[in-house]
Short mmCIF file of C-alpha atoms in Angstrom, two decimals:
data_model
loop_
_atom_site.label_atom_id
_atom_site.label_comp_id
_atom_site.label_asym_id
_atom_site.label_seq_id
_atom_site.Cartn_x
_atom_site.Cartn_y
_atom_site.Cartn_z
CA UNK A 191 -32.41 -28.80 4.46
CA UNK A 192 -30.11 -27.89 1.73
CA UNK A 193 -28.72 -23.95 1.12
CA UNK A 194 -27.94 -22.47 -1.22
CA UNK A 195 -25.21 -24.00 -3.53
CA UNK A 196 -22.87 -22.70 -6.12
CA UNK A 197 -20.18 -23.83 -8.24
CA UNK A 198 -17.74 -23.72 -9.39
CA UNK A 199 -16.42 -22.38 -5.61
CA UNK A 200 -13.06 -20.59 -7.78
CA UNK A 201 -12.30 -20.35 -11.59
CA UNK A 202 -9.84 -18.40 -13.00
CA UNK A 203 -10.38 -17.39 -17.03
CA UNK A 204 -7.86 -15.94 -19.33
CA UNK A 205 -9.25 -12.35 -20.69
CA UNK A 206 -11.39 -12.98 -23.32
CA UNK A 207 -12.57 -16.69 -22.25
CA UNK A 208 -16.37 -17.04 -21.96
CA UNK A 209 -17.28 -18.05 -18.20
CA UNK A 210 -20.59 -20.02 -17.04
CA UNK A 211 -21.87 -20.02 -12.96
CA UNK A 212 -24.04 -22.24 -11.68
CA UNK A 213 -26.62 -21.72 -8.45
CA UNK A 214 -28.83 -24.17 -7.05
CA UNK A 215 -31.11 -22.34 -4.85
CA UNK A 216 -33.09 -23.76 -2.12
CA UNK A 217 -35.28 -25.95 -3.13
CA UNK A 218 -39.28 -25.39 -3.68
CA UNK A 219 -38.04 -21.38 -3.46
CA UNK A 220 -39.55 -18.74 -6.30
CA UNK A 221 -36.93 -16.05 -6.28
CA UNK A 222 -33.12 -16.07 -7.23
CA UNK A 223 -31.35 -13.11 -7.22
CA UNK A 224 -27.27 -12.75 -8.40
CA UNK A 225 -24.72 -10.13 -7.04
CA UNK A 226 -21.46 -8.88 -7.94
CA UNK A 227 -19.45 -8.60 -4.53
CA UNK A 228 -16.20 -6.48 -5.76
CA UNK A 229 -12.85 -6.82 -2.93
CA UNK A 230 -14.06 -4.08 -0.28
CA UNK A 231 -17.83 -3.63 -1.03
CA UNK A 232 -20.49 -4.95 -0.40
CA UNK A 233 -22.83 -7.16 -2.75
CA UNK A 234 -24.41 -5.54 -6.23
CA UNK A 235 -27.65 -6.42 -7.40
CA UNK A 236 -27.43 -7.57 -10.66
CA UNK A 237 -30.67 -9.59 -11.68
CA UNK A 238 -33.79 -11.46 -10.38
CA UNK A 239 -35.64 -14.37 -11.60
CA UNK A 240 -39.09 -15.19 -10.50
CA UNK A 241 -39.76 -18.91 -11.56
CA UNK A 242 -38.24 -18.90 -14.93
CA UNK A 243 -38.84 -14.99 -15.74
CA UNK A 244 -36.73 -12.66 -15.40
CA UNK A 245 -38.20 -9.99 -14.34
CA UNK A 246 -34.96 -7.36 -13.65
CA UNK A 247 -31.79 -7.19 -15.26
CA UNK A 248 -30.88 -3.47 -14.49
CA UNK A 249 -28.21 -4.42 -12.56
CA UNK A 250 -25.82 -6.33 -15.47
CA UNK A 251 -23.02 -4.26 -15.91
CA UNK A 252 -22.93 -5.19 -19.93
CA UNK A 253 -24.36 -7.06 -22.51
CA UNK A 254 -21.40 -9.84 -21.88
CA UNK A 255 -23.15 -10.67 -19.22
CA UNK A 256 -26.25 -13.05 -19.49
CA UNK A 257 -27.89 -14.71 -16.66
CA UNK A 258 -31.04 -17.85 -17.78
CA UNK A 259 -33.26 -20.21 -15.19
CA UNK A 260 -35.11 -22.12 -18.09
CA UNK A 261 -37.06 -24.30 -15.68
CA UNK A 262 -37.55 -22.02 -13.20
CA UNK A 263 -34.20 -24.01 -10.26
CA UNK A 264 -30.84 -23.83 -11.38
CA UNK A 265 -29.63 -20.78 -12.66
CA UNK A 266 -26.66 -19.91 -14.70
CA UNK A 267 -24.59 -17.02 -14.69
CA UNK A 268 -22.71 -16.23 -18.10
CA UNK A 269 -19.91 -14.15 -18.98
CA UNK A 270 -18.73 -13.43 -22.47
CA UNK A 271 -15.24 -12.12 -23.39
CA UNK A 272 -14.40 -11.93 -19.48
CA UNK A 273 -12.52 -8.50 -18.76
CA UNK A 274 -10.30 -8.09 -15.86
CA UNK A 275 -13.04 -5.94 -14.28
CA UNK A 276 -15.04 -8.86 -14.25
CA UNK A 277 -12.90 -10.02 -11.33
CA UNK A 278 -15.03 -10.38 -8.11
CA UNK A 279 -17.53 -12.70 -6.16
CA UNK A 280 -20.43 -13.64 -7.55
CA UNK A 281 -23.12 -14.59 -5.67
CA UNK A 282 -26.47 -16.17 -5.80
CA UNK A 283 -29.80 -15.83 -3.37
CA UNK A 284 -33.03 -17.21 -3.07
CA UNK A 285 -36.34 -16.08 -1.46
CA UNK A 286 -39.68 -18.52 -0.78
CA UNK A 287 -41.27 -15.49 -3.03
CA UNK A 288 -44.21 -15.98 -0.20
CA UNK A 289 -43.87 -12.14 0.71
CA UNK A 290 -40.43 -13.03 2.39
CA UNK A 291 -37.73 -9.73 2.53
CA UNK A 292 -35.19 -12.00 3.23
CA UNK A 293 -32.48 -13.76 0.77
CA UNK A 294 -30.64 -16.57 1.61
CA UNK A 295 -27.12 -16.61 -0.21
CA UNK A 296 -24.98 -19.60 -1.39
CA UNK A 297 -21.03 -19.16 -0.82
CA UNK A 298 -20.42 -17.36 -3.85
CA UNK A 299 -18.16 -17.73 -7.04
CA UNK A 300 -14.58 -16.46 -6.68
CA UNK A 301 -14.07 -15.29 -10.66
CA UNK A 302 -10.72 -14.28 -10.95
CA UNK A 303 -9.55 -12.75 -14.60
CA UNK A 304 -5.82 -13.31 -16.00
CA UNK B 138 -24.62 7.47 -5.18
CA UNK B 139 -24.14 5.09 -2.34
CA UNK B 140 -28.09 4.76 -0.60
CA UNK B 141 -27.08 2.54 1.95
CA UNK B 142 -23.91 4.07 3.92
CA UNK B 143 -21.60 2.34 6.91
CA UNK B 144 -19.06 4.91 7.54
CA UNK B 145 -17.08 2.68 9.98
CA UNK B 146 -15.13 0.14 8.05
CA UNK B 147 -14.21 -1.63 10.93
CA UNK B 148 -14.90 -1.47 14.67
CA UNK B 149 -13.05 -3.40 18.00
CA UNK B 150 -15.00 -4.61 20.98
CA UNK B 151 -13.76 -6.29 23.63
CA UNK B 152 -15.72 -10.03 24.42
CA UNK B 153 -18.85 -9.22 26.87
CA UNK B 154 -19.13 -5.60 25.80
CA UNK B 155 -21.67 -4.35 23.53
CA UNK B 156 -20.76 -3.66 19.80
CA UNK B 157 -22.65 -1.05 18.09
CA UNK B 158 -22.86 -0.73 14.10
CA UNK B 159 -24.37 2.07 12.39
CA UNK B 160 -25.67 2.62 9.12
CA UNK B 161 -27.02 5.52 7.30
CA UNK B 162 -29.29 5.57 4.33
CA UNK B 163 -30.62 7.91 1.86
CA UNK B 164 -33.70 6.65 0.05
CA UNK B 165 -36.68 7.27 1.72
CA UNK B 166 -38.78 4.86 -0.33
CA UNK B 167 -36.73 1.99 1.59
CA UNK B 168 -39.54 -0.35 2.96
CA UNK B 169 -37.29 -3.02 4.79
CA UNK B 170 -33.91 -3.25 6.79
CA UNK B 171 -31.62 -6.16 6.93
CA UNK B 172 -28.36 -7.07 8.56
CA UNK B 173 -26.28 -10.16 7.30
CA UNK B 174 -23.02 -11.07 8.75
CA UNK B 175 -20.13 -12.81 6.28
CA UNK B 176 -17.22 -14.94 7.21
CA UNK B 177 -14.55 -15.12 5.07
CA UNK B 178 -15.40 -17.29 1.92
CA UNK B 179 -18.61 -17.78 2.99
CA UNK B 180 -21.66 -15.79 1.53
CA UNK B 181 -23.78 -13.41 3.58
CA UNK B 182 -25.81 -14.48 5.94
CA UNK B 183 -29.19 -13.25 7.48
CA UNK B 184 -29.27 -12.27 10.75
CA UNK B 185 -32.09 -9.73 11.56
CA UNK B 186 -34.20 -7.36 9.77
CA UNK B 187 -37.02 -4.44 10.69
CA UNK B 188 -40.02 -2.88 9.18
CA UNK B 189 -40.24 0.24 8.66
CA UNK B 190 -43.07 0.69 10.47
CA UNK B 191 -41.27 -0.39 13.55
CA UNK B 192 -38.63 1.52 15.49
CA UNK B 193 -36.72 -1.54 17.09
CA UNK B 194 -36.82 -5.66 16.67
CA UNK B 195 -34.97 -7.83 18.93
CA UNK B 196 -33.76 -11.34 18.56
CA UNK B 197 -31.48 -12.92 21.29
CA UNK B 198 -28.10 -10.91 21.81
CA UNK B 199 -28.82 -8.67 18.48
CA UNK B 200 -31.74 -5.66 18.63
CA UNK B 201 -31.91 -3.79 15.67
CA UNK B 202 -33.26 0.58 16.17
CA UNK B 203 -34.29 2.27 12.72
CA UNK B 204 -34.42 6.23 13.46
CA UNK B 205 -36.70 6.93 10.30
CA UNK B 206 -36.47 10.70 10.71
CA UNK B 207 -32.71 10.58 10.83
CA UNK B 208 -32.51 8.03 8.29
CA UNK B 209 -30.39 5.66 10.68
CA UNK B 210 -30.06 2.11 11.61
CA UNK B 211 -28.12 0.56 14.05
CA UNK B 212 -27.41 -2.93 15.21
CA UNK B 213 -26.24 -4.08 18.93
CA UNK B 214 -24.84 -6.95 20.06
CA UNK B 215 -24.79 -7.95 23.78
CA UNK B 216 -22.52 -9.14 24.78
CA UNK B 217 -20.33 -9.86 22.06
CA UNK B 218 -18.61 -12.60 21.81
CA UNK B 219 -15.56 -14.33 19.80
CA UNK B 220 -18.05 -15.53 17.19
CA UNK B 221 -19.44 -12.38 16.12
CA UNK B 222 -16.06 -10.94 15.11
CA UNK B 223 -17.52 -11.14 10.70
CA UNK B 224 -18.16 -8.29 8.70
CA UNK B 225 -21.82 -7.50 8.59
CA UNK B 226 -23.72 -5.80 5.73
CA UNK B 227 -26.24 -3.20 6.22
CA UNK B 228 -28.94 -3.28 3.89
CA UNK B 229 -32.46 -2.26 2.53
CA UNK B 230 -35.06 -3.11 0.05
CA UNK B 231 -37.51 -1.57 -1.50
CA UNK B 232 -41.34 -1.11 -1.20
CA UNK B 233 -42.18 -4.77 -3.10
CA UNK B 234 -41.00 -7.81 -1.72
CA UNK B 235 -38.51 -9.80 -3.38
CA UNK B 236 -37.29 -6.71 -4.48
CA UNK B 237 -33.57 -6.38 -4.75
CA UNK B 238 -31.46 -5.51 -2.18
CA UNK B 239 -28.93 -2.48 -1.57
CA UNK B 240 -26.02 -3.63 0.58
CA UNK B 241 -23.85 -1.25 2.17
CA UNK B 242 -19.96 -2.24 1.85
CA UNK B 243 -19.69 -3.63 5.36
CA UNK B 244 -18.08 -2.90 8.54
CA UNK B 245 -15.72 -5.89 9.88
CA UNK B 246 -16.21 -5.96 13.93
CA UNK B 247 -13.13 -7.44 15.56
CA UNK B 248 -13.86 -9.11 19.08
CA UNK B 249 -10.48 -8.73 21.70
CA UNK B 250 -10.52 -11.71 24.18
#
């Protein structure tokens, strides 16, 4: 079946534009997760939907950054007033949510910051 | 703090040898161990993953040994072959599932012919 998809695969913003990402996780699966992958590290947790809840958003680095699953699929990443810091993958993962550890990650957003 | 620690950043093995990763974490509370593998502009993905009630899972070429005392993980791959040179992420979650994941920031393996 289908993976985990993202788009757009590359966007570049000028400072201060507002950006929006969009995952489509696997379909029929509870969780999503997003991540903040900076050049050289590994992935950072930034929040986690269950259905349409979002149940933990300890990991957004700012309030510029929102992150909504209104019908409990697609998910969309936002950034406000993008920063140069902003710069970095951003990816998105999905879990069955049937006691399952494992996430299963789409190919990631390259967001690159002018 | 870093919780999840690979100190190598990158590691060469020549094909049909064993590679060996290692991985050190701090949190005790960690429940679950993962390790994905990433090609370039690709996103991570899952290759194998232990309890931590367990001291060793095997799948195929990859076996995975958590030293709980010692707070250590390690992954080997035998043999290794072109297709495994990636970088692969250490990582570990927490006590709930679906929790979030802590990644470590990778080691890239490079496999000589």
């Amino acid at each position: 079946g289908a993976g985990v998809s993202q788009s757009p695969r590359y966007k570049v913003a000028k400072r201060g534009q507002d950006v929006a990402l969009r995952c489509d996780p696997i379909s029929g699966h509870v969780s999503l997760f997003w991540y903040q992958q900076a050049l050289g590290q590994g992935p950072e947790f930034l929040t986690y939907f269950q259905n349409e809840a979002q149940l933990d958003k300890s990991g957004l680095p700012s309030d510029r950054f929102f992150a909504e699953r209104p019908e409990g699929s697609v998910s969309t990443l936002k950034i406000q007033r993008t920063q140069q810091e902003d710069s970095a993958v951003y990816l998105c993962a999905s879990s069955s949510g049937h006691g399952e550890y494992e996430q299963y990650f789409g190919p990631g957003t390259r967001l690159t910051v002018t | 703090d870093q919780q999840v620690k690979q100190n190598s950043p990158s590691l060469s093995v020549q094909e049909g040898r064993i590679s060996i990763l290692n991985c050190d974490y701090t949190n005790s509370m960690f429940d679950y161990f993962l390790w994905y593998k990433k090609y370039p502009a690709e996103g991570p993905t899952f290759l194998i993953s232990i309890s931590s009630i367990k001291d060793k899972n095997e799948d195929g070429r990859f076996t995975v040994f958590l030293n709980k005392s010692a707070k250590h993980l390690s992954l080997h791959i035998v043999p290794s072959q072109p297709g495994d040179s990636a970088v692969y992420f250490c990582a570990a979650s927490g006590t709930y599932r679906d929790d979030k994941i802590i990644f470590g920031k990778g080691t890239r393996l490079h496999i000589l012919p």
